[in-house]
Amino acid sequence: MAGFRIGEFTVEISADLLGKSGDLAAGAKLFSVSGSDLFEQPDFSFAVSVKEKGSSRNLLFQEDECSYPTRMYQLSCGEYECTFQNPADGGAQTYRIARDGKRILLTEDTVEDGGYMLFHRMGSLFHIILLSREACVFHGVVMEYRGMGILVMASAGTGKTTHTDMWERREGARIINGDRCLCRRLDGTWYAYGMPWAGSSGKIQNRKVRVCAVVMLERGQHNHVERLSGFEAELYLLQRIFAPVSRGTLQENAFQYAQDIAEKIPVFKLMCRPDEEAVEVLKGAVENLNKM
């Protein structure tokens, strides 16, 4: 087993699983730690196992109109089984998830894509099991500016990459993750971290920063920023959080985390054009937070 620290969680990943996906091995490398054999009880572990036969199961969730048709079952032993179909080659991957979410086993893999699907499906499952540990993941960019963590979220194609690239080039901001916001609550305070999964951005840093502001980006004819009310801010956050679509404790946790962030952290809506004036407008709002 190889040891990693992601979001200050200890994570073990088996060598055979890393060997199945070069993307997983490369993405996790930045978070590797020495002395991984000292992890007596890792927070999470991922490995390859043989699929057990004969366990009865109950279908919890089914989604066919998506990139990877998905089935989620609860087994008679209380654990969970998740199967993803790959329309490209007709293969499938099946994962077994412990009841407490601490262990994920790849029990079946007939997909032949060099480990691409494995890397991304492992990320999807990791996003979900974090919800049991006062942590969550949003679709967005984690940016650090003058020690402040800023989460920039938007619908696909709106321009969050263009906007945050300008912050990086013009203001010297650090892009800790270009597509995923891993957030963790510690002693009532929310922090953001880098993680191996970063969409197609390729921007990852192994850093931790306190979350000081959340920005919802929308296209507009003029550059204008406004602070959102708690309820409206929560609705925006719920649109960007990775959470199960079926009811249960993890979904309830996701709702609670979104509400807590909306109550504790300023959430702004930035109507903007793809120009540097938009950076100035948002910078003014963010820097004013230090004066309050």
Coordinates of C-alpha atoms in Angstrom, one line a residue:
M1 CA 0.0 0.0 0.0
A2 CA 1.1 3.5 -0.8
G3 CA 0.3 6.4 1.6
F4 CA -1.1 9.8 0.8
R5 CA -2.5 12.8 2.6
I6 CA -5.4 14.5 0.8
G7 CA -7.3 17.2 2.6
E8 CA -5.3 16.2 5.7
F9 CA -7.0 12.8 5.5
T10 CA -4.7 9.8 5.5
V11 CA -5.4 7.7 2.4
E12 CA -3.9 4.3 1.4
I13 CA -4.0 3.1 -2.2
S14 CA -2.9 -0.4 -3.1
A15 CA 0.0 -0.8 -5.6
D16 CA -2.2 -2.9 -7.9
L17 CA -4.8 -0.2 -8.1
L18 CA -2.2 2.5 -8.9
G19 CA -0.8 0.2 -11.6
K20 CA -4.2 0.0 -13.3
S21 CA -4.3 3.7 -13.9
G22 CA -1.4 6.0 -14.8
D23 CA -3.7 9.0 -14.3
L24 CA -4.4 7.9 -10.7
A25 CA -0.7 7.3 -10.0
A26 CA 0.3 10.6 -11.5
G27 CA -2.4 12.6 -9.8
A28 CA -1.8 11.1 -6.4
K29 CA 2.0 11.5 -6.5
L30 CA 1.9 15.1 -5.4
F31 CA 0.1 14.0 -2.1
S32 CA 2.3 11.0 -1.3
V33 CA 4.0 10.7 2.1
S34 CA 6.9 8.6 3.3
G35 CA 6.4 6.1 6.1
S36 CA 3.0 5.1 4.9
D37 CA 3.3 1.8 6.8
L38 CA 2.8 3.9 9.9
F39 CA -0.9 4.5 9.0
E40 CA -2.4 2.1 11.6
Q41 CA -5.9 3.1 10.7
P42 CA -6.0 5.3 7.6
D43 CA -9.1 7.5 7.1
F44 CA -9.7 5.9 3.7
S45 CA -8.3 3.0 1.7
F46 CA -8.6 1.9 -1.9
A47 CA -7.7 -1.5 -3.3
V48 CA -8.5 -4.2 -5.8
S49 CA -10.4 -7.3 -4.7
V50 CA -12.3 -10.2 -6.1
K51 CA -16.0 -9.7 -6.4
E52 CA -17.9 -11.9 -3.9
K53 CA -20.8 -14.0 -5.3
G54 CA -24.2 -14.7 -3.8
S55 CA -24.8 -11.6 -1.8
S56 CA -28.4 -10.4 -2.1
R57 CA -28.7 -6.7 -3.0
N58 CA -31.3 -4.0 -3.1
L59 CA -31.3 -1.3 -5.8
L60 CA -31.0 2.1 -4.3
F61 CA -30.4 4.3 -7.4
Q62 CA -30.3 4.0 -11.1
E63 CA -29.3 6.6 -13.8
D64 CA -29.1 5.8 -17.5
E65 CA -29.1 9.3 -19.0
C66 CA -25.6 10.2 -18.1
S67 CA -22.0 9.7 -19.3
Y68 CA -21.6 6.5 -17.4
P69 CA -24.9 4.7 -16.6
T70 CA -24.9 3.9 -12.9
R71 CA -26.4 1.4 -10.5
M72 CA -26.1 1.7 -6.7
Y73 CA -27.1 -1.3 -4.5
Q74 CA -27.1 -2.0 -0.8
L75 CA -25.9 -5.6 -0.1
S76 CA -27.4 -7.8 2.6
C77 CA -24.3 -7.3 4.7
G78 CA -25.0 -3.6 4.8
E79 CA -22.2 -2.6 2.4
Y80 CA -22.8 -0.9 -0.9
E81 CA -22.0 -1.8 -4.5
C82 CA -21.8 0.7 -7.3
T83 CA -21.5 -0.3 -11.0
F84 CA -20.6 2.1 -13.8
Q85 CA -21.1 1.2 -17.5
N86 CA -18.7 2.5 -20.2
P87 CA -20.7 3.1 -23.4
A88 CA -17.5 3.5 -25.4
D89 CA -16.5 -0.1 -25.2
G90 CA -19.4 -1.8 -23.4
G91 CA -17.2 -2.6 -20.3
A92 CA -18.1 -2.0 -16.7
Q93 CA -16.5 -1.3 -13.3
T94 CA -17.9 -2.4 -10.0
Y95 CA -16.9 -0.9 -6.6
R96 CA -17.7 -2.2 -3.2
I97 CA -18.0 0.5 -0.5
A98 CA -17.8 -0.2 3.3
R99 CA -20.7 0.9 5.4
D100 CA -18.6 3.6 7.1
G101 CA -17.2 4.7 3.7
K102 CA -13.6 4.1 4.8
R103 CA -12.8 1.5 2.2
I104 CA -13.5 1.2 -1.5
L105 CA -12.7 -1.9 -3.4
L106 CA -12.6 -2.3 -7.2
T107 CA -14.1 -5.8 -7.6
E108 CA -14.7 -5.9 -11.4
D109 CA -13.1 -4.0 -14.3
T110 CA -13.8 -4.9 -17.9
V111 CA -13.1 -1.4 -19.3
E112 CA -10.2 -1.0 -21.6
D113 CA -9.2 2.6 -21.7
G114 CA -5.8 2.7 -20.0
G115 CA -7.3 3.6 -16.6
Y116 CA -9.0 6.8 -17.6
M117 CA -12.4 5.8 -16.3
L118 CA -11.0 4.3 -13.2
F119 CA -9.3 7.6 -12.2
H120 CA -12.4 9.6 -12.7
R121 CA -14.9 7.1 -11.1
M122 CA -12.6 6.8 -8.1
G123 CA -12.7 10.6 -7.8
S124 CA -16.5 10.6 -7.9
L125 CA -16.7 8.1 -5.1
F126 CA -14.2 9.9 -3.0
H127 CA -16.2 13.1 -3.4
I128 CA -19.2 11.3 -1.9
I129 CA -17.6 9.4 1.0
L130 CA -16.0 12.6 2.2
L131 CA -19.5 13.8 3.2
S132 CA -19.3 11.5 6.2
R133 CA -16.3 13.3 7.6
E134 CA -17.3 17.0 7.7
A135 CA -15.9 17.5 4.2
C136 CA -17.3 18.0 0.8
V137 CA -16.3 18.9 -2.8
F138 CA -17.7 21.6 -5.0
H139 CA -17.3 22.1 -8.8
G140 CA -15.1 25.1 -9.0
V141 CA -11.7 26.7 -8.7
V142 CA -9.8 27.0 -5.4
M143 CA -7.7 30.2 -5.6
E144 CA -5.4 31.7 -3.0
Y145 CA -4.9 35.5 -3.0
R146 CA -2.9 37.2 -0.2
G147 CA -3.5 34.2 2.1
M148 CA -7.2 34.2 1.5
G149 CA -9.0 31.2 0.0
I150 CA -11.5 32.1 -2.7
L151 CA -13.7 29.5 -4.3
V152 CA -14.9 30.5 -7.8
M153 CA -17.9 28.6 -9.1
A154 CA -19.9 28.7 -12.3
S155 CA -21.8 26.7 -14.9
A156 CA -19.6 24.9 -17.5
G157 CA -18.5 27.3 -20.2
T158 CA -19.3 30.5 -18.2
G159 CA -15.6 31.5 -17.9
K160 CA -14.3 30.6 -14.4
T161 CA -11.0 29.4 -15.9
T162 CA -10.6 32.5 -18.0
H163 CA -11.3 34.7 -14.9
T164 CA -9.1 32.8 -12.5
D165 CA -6.3 32.7 -15.1
M166 CA -6.3 36.5 -15.1
W167 CA -6.0 36.5 -11.3
E168 CA -3.1 34.1 -11.6
R169 CA -1.3 36.2 -14.3
R170 CA -2.2 39.7 -13.1
E171 CA -2.4 39.4 -9.3
G172 CA -0.1 36.5 -8.6
A173 CA -2.9 34.3 -7.2
R174 CA -2.2 30.6 -6.7
I175 CA -4.6 28.2 -8.3
I176 CA -4.7 25.3 -5.8
N177 CA -7.2 23.3 -7.9
G178 CA -8.5 24.3 -11.3
D179 CA -11.8 22.4 -11.2
R180 CA -12.5 20.9 -7.7
C181 CA -13.0 22.6 -4.4
L182 CA -12.2 20.1 -1.6
C183 CA -13.5 21.8 1.6
R184 CA -13.1 20.5 5.2
R185 CA -14.5 21.9 8.4
L186 CA -12.1 21.9 11.3
D187 CA -13.1 23.3 14.7
G188 CA -15.9 25.2 13.0
T189 CA -13.7 26.8 10.3
W190 CA -13.8 25.9 6.6
Y191 CA -10.5 25.2 4.7
A192 CA -9.9 24.4 1.1
Y193 CA -7.3 21.9 -0.2
G194 CA -5.7 20.6 -3.4
M195 CA -6.7 17.1 -4.5
P196 CA -5.6 14.8 -7.3
W197 CA -8.8 15.4 -9.3
A198 CA -8.8 18.7 -11.2
G199 CA -10.9 18.1 -14.3
S200 CA -9.0 19.0 -17.5
S201 CA -7.4 22.1 -15.9
G202 CA -4.2 20.3 -14.9
K203 CA -3.8 22.8 -12.1
I204 CA -3.1 21.2 -8.7
Q205 CA -1.1 22.3 -5.7
N206 CA -0.8 20.5 -2.4
R207 CA -1.8 23.4 -0.2
K208 CA -4.3 24.3 2.5
V209 CA -6.0 27.7 2.8
R210 CA -8.8 29.1 4.9
V211 CA -11.9 29.8 2.8
C212 CA -12.6 33.5 3.1
A213 CA -15.0 34.1 0.1
V214 CA -17.1 32.2 -2.4
V215 CA -17.8 33.7 -5.8
M216 CA -20.6 32.7 -8.2
L217 CA -19.6 33.7 -11.7
E218 CA -22.2 34.7 -14.3
R219 CA -21.8 36.4 -17.7
G220 CA -23.0 40.0 -17.9
Q221 CA -22.9 43.1 -20.0
H222 CA -21.2 45.0 -17.2
N223 CA -18.9 44.0 -14.4
H224 CA -20.8 44.1 -11.1
V225 CA -20.5 42.3 -7.8
E226 CA -23.1 41.9 -5.1
R227 CA -23.2 39.9 -1.9
L228 CA -25.9 37.2 -1.7
S229 CA -28.2 36.6 1.2
G230 CA -27.8 33.4 3.2
F231 CA -30.7 31.6 1.5
E232 CA -29.8 32.6 -2.0
A233 CA -26.1 31.7 -1.3
E234 CA -27.1 28.3 -0.1
L235 CA -29.1 27.6 -3.2
Y236 CA -26.1 28.5 -5.4
L237 CA -23.8 26.2 -3.3
L238 CA -26.3 23.3 -3.6
Q239 CA -26.1 23.5 -7.4
R240 CA -22.3 23.0 -7.2
I241 CA -21.8 20.4 -4.5
F242 CA -21.1 16.7 -5.3
A243 CA -23.8 14.8 -3.4
P244 CA -25.9 11.6 -3.8
V245 CA -29.2 12.1 -5.7
S246 CA -30.9 9.6 -3.4
R247 CA -32.0 10.5 0.1
G248 CA -29.9 9.5 3.0
T249 CA -27.4 10.7 5.6
L250 CA -24.8 11.7 3.1
Q251 CA -27.2 13.9 1.1
E252 CA -28.4 15.5 4.4
N253 CA -24.8 16.2 5.3
A254 CA -24.2 17.9 1.9
F255 CA -27.2 20.2 2.5
Q256 CA -26.0 21.0 6.0
Y257 CA -22.5 21.8 4.8
A258 CA -23.8 24.1 2.1
Q259 CA -26.0 25.9 4.7
D260 CA -23.1 26.3 7.1
I261 CA -20.8 27.7 4.5
A262 CA -23.5 30.2 3.3
E263 CA -23.9 31.3 6.9
K264 CA -20.3 31.7 7.8
I265 CA -18.5 32.8 4.6
P266 CA -19.4 35.8 2.3
V267 CA -20.8 34.6 -1.0
F268 CA -20.7 37.0 -3.9
K269 CA -22.3 36.9 -7.3
L270 CA -20.1 38.4 -10.0
M271 CA -21.7 39.5 -13.2
C272 CA -18.8 40.0 -15.6
R273 CA -17.2 40.3 -18.9
P274 CA -14.1 38.3 -19.8
D275 CA -11.8 41.3 -19.1
E276 CA -9.4 42.5 -16.4
E277 CA -11.9 45.1 -15.1
A278 CA -13.8 42.1 -13.7
V279 CA -10.8 41.2 -11.6
E280 CA -10.6 44.7 -10.3
V281 CA -14.3 44.7 -9.3
L282 CA -14.0 41.4 -7.5
K283 CA -10.7 42.3 -5.9
G284 CA -12.3 45.4 -4.4
A285 CA -15.1 43.3 -2.8
V286 CA -12.6 40.7 -1.4
E287 CA -10.2 43.2 0.0
N288 CA -13.0 45.0 1.8
L289 CA -13.6 41.9 3.8
N290 CA -10.3 42.5 5.7
K291 CA -11.6 46.0 6.6
M292 CA -14.8 44.7 8.2

